[in-house]
């Protein structure tokens, strides 16, 4: 599953689950998808990875907090050798989209508006190798 | 110019994005004549109107006075001068190939938002990103009607007798949602008004969030009907019907896959198109980029989508009453169920898994009952499968009439009403029909009349059986009906489908010719076997690309390299 990718983009939205379940339950974060320069990570793979972070609602990709989403980001780094992961809330995503008119420029704006998590392992190895290729 | 050459050329031509569409605003008006003269003579040109182009500012309209590219009269006249038939498509929802989804800038107020709070947008065939604006915004409906009225007056004044179709964009999703679907504040505002009117006296009914979601969908549908009805009323005789086009590449997820990622994969494009056709929907490749239209995808589009399918749906070309030399999809079954989400649906009865395995892509769900079920003679060969639950009295009567006319009809009686049951038994008695009851997995009532066969079974009982038992049930029904189909042993990853045509002068020994199309969009070499079978003879291979075909006593062996494709013809004996 390990792939060398430039960046991953995780889009999530804040969901008031009362609207869906008609019962009292806390609002949660819902991962809408994780994307990279070759496409999207299949939902089945996301569910499989989510299982190790959350024990409930992993099939629906519902997370209780942003910290859980960040832990999920670390899990993504294990399987996908990307240097960065950009977390984008619906608001961040909308700001990036608003600023874009060419599809090829969207990733630049997602990087601008998203919260960046760095994969230290990949960043270190790149730093190390760059000494040899100066 | 022949179709294949034209399609290959138009792959890189932004004016002809596919399926006979002509994006007139994408080129200088000075180039129109040259472009039109290259379009195949026997094919209709579909002109999607760009509302924003013709409404440059509030209260102003442009049909060539300001911009030559807005001169519809000249465009239609040029088509006439070159003997090209034209049809206008009038967008009634955001279009993923138009700036602002087509909406004029002066009425774009609220972004269209999906149910997860994300802004909606489309990526067109040139990689341009177009944001959608809410069709529920203030003034939008009123401005839209003004535009339709102006178009009507313009067509009348210049005596431009061209058919106009309402164009509704759809996304490839479970329910093929409209591109108009929206959950923005503009939508909420209108929805709240709708709720207040509807539940003016009983507000307590609004406390259930699930009910609210259902009502939101209902409101979206009602709005769609309002746009369509109003368009038809204003355009009068010019208006023909509504075409719901599924834009491949317009799904919520596709925005990211096609912007950040590498675009839609060939396998996905081909499967989505076949699935649309299978579900009775009209797919379009108009927004796919030249990068996504790889040589294999282009070949697939040429063979499966080009030609006349849209003209047929628009009723600009009649359906043939018998097989001709034109290849048409090989379909053994027409399926009809009022509610595909029902717990006892065809899928839960094991029918869809069975057909997907044994008759892949050779069945079709019908979108409209009356028009499609009573088709011309050619369709008598097709088995009609319907669930009686929810069918009206006249719909049920039509189905039974088909049986009397010699067709093969299979009906699921689970959930039928007392009235339907009474009418059915009355029908048997009135026509003096003898019935036979067979208990196999469920109770089946069988009736014969001449060539006609009528099966009535209980789908709910079938739902309680396991998958193997369900498959056995359907296999036995098909055996009884003596359906002849070539089964192919095909490796996973290969995309394939069948078409059929009448015999040519060289194939006089046969009843009809069936063609299988094989495409390998994977990065691996794939092999397959089409076993020799009674009643079928291998005739020829056509247009092999990176393909090896060998005819052996066991059958036809095919090897396809990555991105390879080949078509094989088989003759069917009587």
mmCIF file of N, CA, C and O in Angstrom, chain A residues 9 11-13 18-22 30 32-33 35-40 89-90 93-95 97-104 106-107 110, chain B residues 111 113-121 123 126-131 133 208-210 213 216 252-253 255-263:
data_model
loop_
_atom_site.group_PDB
_atom_site.id
_atom_site.type_symbol
_atom_site.label_atom_id
_atom_site.label_comp_id
_atom_site.label_asym_id
_atom_site.label_seq_id
_atom_site.Cartn_x
_atom_site.Cartn_y
_atom_site.Cartn_z
ATOM 1 N N UNK A 9 -4.607 15.128 0.973
ATOM 2 C CA UNK A 9 -5.574 16.162 1.347
ATOM 3 C C UNK A 9 -6.767 15.466 1.994
ATOM 4 O O UNK A 9 -7.401 14.626 1.357
ATOM 5 N N UNK A 11 -10.402 15.960 3.610
ATOM 6 C CA UNK A 11 -11.520 16.909 3.726
ATOM 7 C C UNK A 11 -12.534 16.349 4.723
ATOM 8 O O UNK A 11 -12.950 15.199 4.598
ATOM 9 N N UNK A 12 -12.872 17.177 5.712
ATOM 10 C CA UNK A 12 -13.862 16.719 6.691
ATOM 11 C C UNK A 12 -14.925 17.797 6.900
ATOM 12 O O UNK A 12 -14.718 18.968 6.583
ATOM 13 N N UNK A 13 -16.042 17.346 7.412
ATOM 14 C CA UNK A 13 -17.081 18.324 7.744
ATOM 15 C C UNK A 13 -17.556 18.069 9.170
ATOM 16 O O UNK A 13 -17.374 16.975 9.712
ATOM 17 N N UNK A 18 -27.508 14.793 15.356
ATOM 18 C CA UNK A 18 -28.926 14.783 15.743
ATOM 19 C C UNK A 18 -29.817 14.864 14.518
ATOM 20 O O UNK A 18 -30.890 14.300 14.468
ATOM 21 N N UNK A 19 -29.308 15.564 13.530
ATOM 22 C CA UNK A 19 -30.093 15.717 12.306
ATOM 23 C C UNK A 19 -30.302 14.375 11.624
ATOM 24 O O UNK A 19 -31.268 14.144 10.945
ATOM 25 N N UNK A 20 -29.303 13.500 11.778
ATOM 26 C CA UNK A 20 -29.381 12.228 11.070
ATOM 27 C C UNK A 20 -30.067 11.146 11.888
ATOM 28 O O UNK A 20 -30.711 10.270 11.367
ATOM 29 N N UNK A 21 -29.836 11.182 13.203
ATOM 30 C CA UNK A 21 -30.271 10.046 14.003
ATOM 31 C C UNK A 21 -31.474 10.321 14.882
ATOM 32 O O UNK A 21 -31.987 9.414 15.523
ATOM 33 N N UNK A 22 -31.895 11.547 14.914
ATOM 34 C CA UNK A 22 -33.059 11.925 15.716
ATOM 35 C C UNK A 22 -32.926 11.492 17.166
ATOM 36 O O UNK A 22 -33.855 11.003 17.772
ATOM 37 N N UNK A 30 -16.833 14.329 10.228
ATOM 38 C CA UNK A 30 -17.029 13.284 9.239
ATOM 39 C C UNK A 30 -15.998 13.440 8.119
ATOM 40 O O UNK A 30 -15.943 14.497 7.481
ATOM 41 N N UNK A 32 -14.835 13.244 4.605
ATOM 42 C CA UNK A 32 -15.500 13.159 3.304
ATOM 43 C C UNK A 32 -14.633 12.455 2.275
ATOM 44 O O UNK A 32 -15.125 11.925 1.290
ATOM 45 N N UNK A 33 -13.340 12.491 2.479
ATOM 46 C CA UNK A 33 -12.458 11.809 1.535
ATOM 47 C C UNK A 33 -11.015 12.213 1.749
ATOM 48 O O UNK A 33 -10.735 13.239 2.376
ATOM 49 N N UNK A 35 -7.473 12.540 -0.556
ATOM 50 C CA UNK A 35 -7.078 12.594 -1.964
ATOM 51 C C UNK A 35 -5.573 12.815 -2.090
ATOM 52 O O UNK A 35 -4.920 13.321 -1.181
ATOM 53 N N UNK A 36 -5.055 12.440 -3.252
ATOM 54 C CA UNK A 36 -3.639 12.691 -3.539
ATOM 55 C C UNK A 36 -3.505 12.913 -5.036
ATOM 56 O O UNK A 36 -4.517 12.915 -5.757
ATOM 57 N N UNK A 37 -2.265 13.092 -5.497
ATOM 58 C CA UNK A 37 -2.105 13.475 -6.903
ATOM 59 C C UNK A 37 -2.428 12.366 -7.895
ATOM 60 O O UNK A 37 -2.355 12.565 -9.100
ATOM 61 N N UNK A 38 -2.771 11.175 -7.414
ATOM 62 C CA UNK A 38 -3.175 10.118 -8.344
ATOM 63 C C UNK A 38 -4.662 9.787 -8.232
ATOM 64 O O UNK A 38 -5.160 8.925 -8.938
ATOM 65 N N UNK A 39 -5.335 10.409 -7.299
ATOM 66 C CA UNK A 39 -6.775 10.147 -7.179
ATOM 67 C C UNK A 39 -7.242 10.187 -5.742
ATOM 68 O O UNK A 39 -6.782 11.016 -4.965
ATOM 69 N N UNK A 40 -8.122 9.259 -5.395
ATOM 70 C CA UNK A 40 -8.682 9.229 -4.036
ATOM 71 C C UNK A 40 -8.325 7.905 -3.381
ATOM 72 O O UNK A 40 -8.193 6.882 -4.068
ATOM 73 N N UNK A 89 -11.181 21.626 6.696
ATOM 74 C CA UNK A 89 -12.584 21.609 7.115
ATOM 75 C C UNK A 89 -13.413 22.060 5.906
ATOM 76 O O UNK A 89 -12.851 22.544 4.908
ATOM 77 N N UNK A 90 -14.727 21.922 6.017
ATOM 78 C CA UNK A 90 -15.585 22.368 4.905
ATOM 79 C C UNK A 90 -15.337 23.848 4.599
ATOM 80 O O UNK A 90 -15.281 24.250 3.436
ATOM 81 N N UNK A 93 -12.018 24.208 2.785
ATOM 82 C CA UNK A 93 -12.196 23.707 1.419
ATOM 83 C C UNK A 93 -12.923 24.750 0.562
ATOM 84 O O UNK A 93 -12.526 25.037 -0.572
ATOM 85 N N UNK A 94 -13.974 25.339 1.132
ATOM 86 C CA UNK A 94 -14.754 26.323 0.369
ATOM 87 C C UNK A 94 -13.932 27.570 0.040
ATOM 88 O O UNK A 94 -14.039 28.117 -1.060
ATOM 89 N N UNK A 95 -13.090 27.976 0.974
ATOM 90 C CA UNK A 95 -12.231 29.145 0.710
ATOM 91 C C UNK A 95 -11.257 28.833 -0.431
ATOM 92 O O UNK A 95 -11.032 29.663 -1.322
ATOM 93 N N UNK A 97 -11.646 26.602 -2.786
ATOM 94 C CA UNK A 97 -12.393 26.465 -4.045
ATOM 95 C C UNK A 97 -12.777 27.842 -4.597
ATOM 96 O O UNK A 97 -12.674 28.101 -5.793
ATOM 97 N N UNK A 98 -13.182 28.705 -3.697
ATOM 98 C CA UNK A 98 -13.577 30.057 -4.080
ATOM 99 C C UNK A 98 -12.440 30.775 -4.823
ATOM 100 O O UNK A 98 -12.662 31.525 -5.779
ATOM 101 N N UNK A 99 -11.208 30.491 -4.382
ATOM 102 C CA UNK A 99 -10.044 31.186 -4.937
ATOM 103 C C UNK A 99 -9.514 30.522 -6.215
ATOM 104 O O UNK A 99 -8.499 30.952 -6.759
ATOM 105 N N UNK A 100 -10.187 29.478 -6.689
ATOM 106 C CA UNK A 100 -9.639 28.691 -7.806
ATOM 107 C C UNK A 100 -10.513 28.787 -9.053
ATOM 108 O O UNK A 100 -11.735 28.692 -8.967
ATOM 109 N N UNK A 101 -9.866 28.946 -10.208
ATOM 110 C CA UNK A 101 -10.645 28.888 -11.450
ATOM 111 C C UNK A 101 -10.108 27.818 -12.405
ATOM 112 O O UNK A 101 -10.804 27.401 -13.321
ATOM 113 N N UNK A 102 -8.877 27.376 -12.183
ATOM 114 C CA UNK A 102 -8.322 26.287 -12.991
ATOM 115 C C UNK A 102 -8.175 25.071 -12.082
ATOM 116 O O UNK A 102 -7.580 25.171 -11.000
ATOM 117 N N UNK A 103 -8.695 23.931 -12.525
ATOM 118 C CA UNK A 103 -8.647 22.735 -11.680
ATOM 119 C C UNK A 103 -7.214 22.414 -11.242
ATOM 120 O O UNK A 103 -6.983 22.002 -10.101
ATOM 121 N N UNK A 104 -6.258 22.642 -12.129
ATOM 122 C CA UNK A 104 -4.869 22.285 -11.812
ATOM 123 C C UNK A 104 -4.282 23.149 -10.681
ATOM 124 O O UNK A 104 -3.256 22.815 -10.104
ATOM 125 N N UNK A 106 -6.038 23.977 -7.926
ATOM 126 C CA UNK A 106 -6.766 23.760 -6.668
ATOM 127 C C UNK A 106 -5.836 23.268 -5.560
ATOM 128 O O UNK A 106 -5.946 23.708 -4.415
ATOM 129 N N UNK A 107 -4.903 22.374 -5.907
ATOM 130 C CA UNK A 107 -4.033 21.830 -4.852
ATOM 131 C C UNK A 107 -3.224 22.950 -4.188
ATOM 132 O O UNK A 107 -3.018 22.924 -2.971
ATOM 133 N N UNK A 110 -5.509 24.542 -1.745
ATOM 134 C CA UNK A 110 -5.811 23.652 -0.615
ATOM 135 C C UNK A 110 -4.647 23.695 0.376
ATOM 136 O O UNK A 110 -4.841 23.667 1.589
ATOM 137 N N UNK B 111 -23.543 30.579 -3.272
ATOM 138 C CA UNK B 111 -22.938 29.353 -3.795
ATOM 139 C C UNK B 111 -23.856 28.171 -3.501
ATOM 140 O O UNK B 111 -24.513 28.134 -2.460
ATOM 141 N N UNK B 113 -24.400 24.559 -2.245
ATOM 142 C CA UNK B 113 -23.689 23.802 -1.204
ATOM 143 C C UNK B 113 -24.255 22.386 -1.142
ATOM 144 O O UNK B 113 -25.469 22.214 -1.206
ATOM 145 N N UNK B 114 -23.385 21.389 -1.015
ATOM 146 C CA UNK B 114 -23.915 20.026 -0.917
ATOM 147 C C UNK B 114 -24.331 19.707 0.533
ATOM 148 O O UNK B 114 -24.174 20.541 1.432
ATOM 149 N N UNK B 115 -24.839 18.500 0.737
ATOM 150 C CA UNK B 115 -25.406 18.180 2.051
ATOM 151 C C UNK B 115 -24.345 18.113 3.145
ATOM 152 O O UNK B 115 -24.675 18.000 4.326
ATOM 153 N N UNK B 116 -23.059 18.175 2.774
ATOM 154 C CA UNK B 116 -21.989 18.139 3.785
ATOM 155 C C UNK B 116 -21.352 19.508 3.985
ATOM 156 O O UNK B 116 -20.298 19.621 4.595
ATOM 157 N N UNK B 117 -21.982 20.530 3.409
ATOM 158 C CA UNK B 117 -21.491 21.884 3.610
ATOM 159 C C UNK B 117 -20.373 22.285 2.661
ATOM 160 O O UNK B 117 -19.752 23.324 2.835
ATOM 161 N N UNK B 118 -20.103 21.452 1.659
ATOM 162 C CA UNK B 118 -19.031 21.771 0.706
ATOM 163 C C UNK B 118 -19.612 22.456 -0.533
ATOM 164 O O UNK B 118 -20.676 22.053 -1.031
ATOM 165 N N UNK B 119 -18.891 23.466 -1.003
ATOM 166 C CA UNK B 119 -19.352 24.174 -2.208
ATOM 167 C C UNK B 119 -19.353 23.230 -3.405
ATOM 168 O O UNK B 119 -18.480 22.386 -3.535
ATOM 169 N N UNK B 120 -20.326 23.424 -4.285
ATOM 170 C CA UNK B 120 -20.413 22.557 -5.463
ATOM 171 C C UNK B 120 -19.760 23.239 -6.668
ATOM 172 O O UNK B 120 -19.885 24.452 -6.846
ATOM 173 N N UNK B 121 -19.088 22.435 -7.455
ATOM 174 C CA UNK B 121 -18.429 22.969 -8.650
ATOM 175 C C UNK B 121 -18.218 21.823 -9.631
ATOM 176 O O UNK B 121 -18.309 20.651 -9.264
ATOM 177 N N UNK B 123 -15.743 20.447 -13.127
ATOM 178 C CA UNK B 123 -14.516 20.652 -13.908
ATOM 179 C C UNK B 123 -14.861 20.303 -15.350
ATOM 180 O O UNK B 123 -15.393 19.221 -15.617
ATOM 181 N N UNK B 126 -11.813 21.241 -20.452
ATOM 182 C CA UNK B 126 -10.531 21.935 -20.596
ATOM 183 C C UNK B 126 -9.829 22.093 -19.250
ATOM 184 O O UNK B 126 -8.811 22.780 -19.165
ATOM 185 N N UNK B 127 -10.407 21.501 -18.210
ATOM 186 C CA UNK B 127 -9.798 21.604 -16.880
ATOM 187 C C UNK B 127 -10.153 22.898 -16.178
ATOM 188 O O UNK B 127 -9.504 23.264 -15.198
ATOM 189 N N UNK B 128 -11.174 23.571 -16.640
ATOM 190 C CA UNK B 128 -11.599 24.808 -15.963
ATOM 191 C C UNK B 128 -12.596 24.438 -14.861
ATOM 192 O O UNK B 128 -13.434 23.543 -15.042
ATOM 193 N N UNK B 129 -12.454 25.156 -13.755
ATOM 194 C CA UNK B 129 -13.310 24.852 -12.611
ATOM 195 C C UNK B 129 -14.463 25.862 -12.551
ATOM 196 O O UNK B 129 -14.216 27.068 -12.536
ATOM 197 N N UNK B 130 -15.676 25.356 -12.576
ATOM 198 C CA UNK B 130 -16.843 26.242 -12.585
ATOM 199 C C UNK B 130 -17.667 26.056 -11.305
ATOM 200 O O UNK B 130 -18.158 24.961 -11.049
ATOM 201 N N UNK B 131 -17.767 27.137 -10.548
ATOM 202 C CA UNK B 131 -18.553 27.041 -9.310
ATOM 203 C C UNK B 131 -20.041 27.115 -9.626
ATOM 204 O O UNK B 131 -20.438 27.838 -10.541
ATOM 205 N N UNK B 133 -23.920 28.021 -8.595
ATOM 206 C CA UNK B 133 -24.675 28.952 -7.753
ATOM 207 C C UNK B 133 -26.089 28.428 -7.554
ATOM 208 O O UNK B 133 -26.633 27.733 -8.420
ATOM 209 N N UNK B 208 -39.461 15.921 13.583
ATOM 210 C CA UNK B 208 -38.678 14.731 13.239
ATOM 211 C C UNK B 208 -37.629 15.066 12.166
ATOM 212 O O UNK B 208 -37.968 15.382 11.020
ATOM 213 N N UNK B 209 -36.320 14.999 12.534
ATOM 214 C CA UNK B 209 -35.266 15.357 11.561
ATOM 215 C C UNK B 209 -35.269 14.465 10.321
ATOM 216 O O UNK B 209 -34.940 14.922 9.226
ATOM 217 N N UNK B 210 -35.615 13.177 10.505
ATOM 218 C CA UNK B 210 -35.637 12.271 9.345
ATOM 219 C C UNK B 210 -36.703 12.718 8.348
ATOM 220 O O UNK B 210 -36.505 12.701 7.140
ATOM 221 N N UNK B 213 -35.505 15.571 6.286
ATOM 222 C CA UNK B 213 -34.659 15.199 5.138
ATOM 223 C C UNK B 213 -35.504 14.755 3.953
ATOM 224 O O UNK B 213 -35.236 15.113 2.802
ATOM 225 N N UNK B 216 -37.044 17.702 2.407
ATOM 226 C CA UNK B 216 -36.075 18.490 1.629
ATOM 227 C C UNK B 216 -35.938 17.903 0.224
ATOM 228 O O UNK B 216 -35.912 18.623 -0.770
ATOM 229 N N UNK B 252 -19.589 14.460 -6.627
ATOM 230 C CA UNK B 252 -18.975 15.267 -5.568
ATOM 231 C C UNK B 252 -17.476 14.936 -5.440
ATOM 232 O O UNK B 252 -16.622 15.816 -5.416
ATOM 233 N N UNK B 253 -17.160 13.645 -5.422
ATOM 234 C CA UNK B 253 -15.781 13.193 -5.265
ATOM 235 C C UNK B 253 -14.909 13.522 -6.484
ATOM 236 O O UNK B 253 -13.706 13.730 -6.369
ATOM 237 N N UNK B 255 -14.686 16.108 -8.259
ATOM 238 C CA UNK B 255 -14.093 17.442 -8.259
ATOM 239 C C UNK B 255 -12.647 17.361 -7.765
ATOM 240 O O UNK B 255 -11.737 17.940 -8.368
ATOM 241 N N UNK B 256 -12.434 16.628 -6.677
ATOM 242 C CA UNK B 256 -11.086 16.492 -6.124
ATOM 243 C C UNK B 256 -10.242 15.544 -6.987
ATOM 244 O O UNK B 256 -9.086 15.837 -7.284
ATOM 245 N N UNK B 257 -10.836 14.423 -7.377
ATOM 246 C CA UNK B 257 -10.081 13.433 -8.172
ATOM 247 C C UNK B 257 -9.607 14.052 -9.484
ATOM 248 O O UNK B 257 -8.505 13.789 -9.957
ATOM 249 N N UNK B 258 -10.417 14.945 -10.058
ATOM 250 C CA UNK B 258 -10.076 15.512 -11.359
ATOM 251 C C UNK B 258 -9.277 16.816 -11.236
ATOM 252 O O UNK B 258 -8.756 17.302 -12.225
ATOM 253 N N UNK B 259 -9.210 17.371 -10.015
ATOM 254 C CA UNK B 259 -8.436 18.609 -9.832
ATOM 255 C C UNK B 259 -7.078 18.305 -9.213
ATOM 256 O O UNK B 259 -6.041 18.641 -9.764
ATOM 257 N N UNK B 260 -7.122 17.652 -8.050
ATOM 258 C CA UNK B 260 -5.890 17.337 -7.330
ATOM 259 C C UNK B 260 -5.263 16.071 -7.908
ATOM 260 O O UNK B 260 -4.048 15.969 -8.049
ATOM 261 N N UNK B 261 -6.098 15.121 -8.235
ATOM 262 C CA UNK B 261 -5.618 13.829 -8.737
ATOM 263 C C UNK B 261 -5.391 13.830 -10.238
ATOM 264 O O UNK B 261 -5.368 14.880 -10.888
ATOM 265 N N UNK B 262 -5.274 12.610 -10.753
ATOM 266 C CA UNK B 262 -4.877 12.435 -12.141
ATOM 267 C C UNK B 262 -6.077 12.294 -13.077
ATOM 268 O O UNK B 262 -5.934 11.908 -14.216
ATOM 269 N N UNK B 263 -7.256 12.550 -12.585
ATOM 270 C CA UNK B 263 -8.449 12.407 -13.419
ATOM 271 C C UNK B 263 -9.100 11.055 -13.229
ATOM 272 O O UNK B 263 -8.570 10.191 -12.520
#
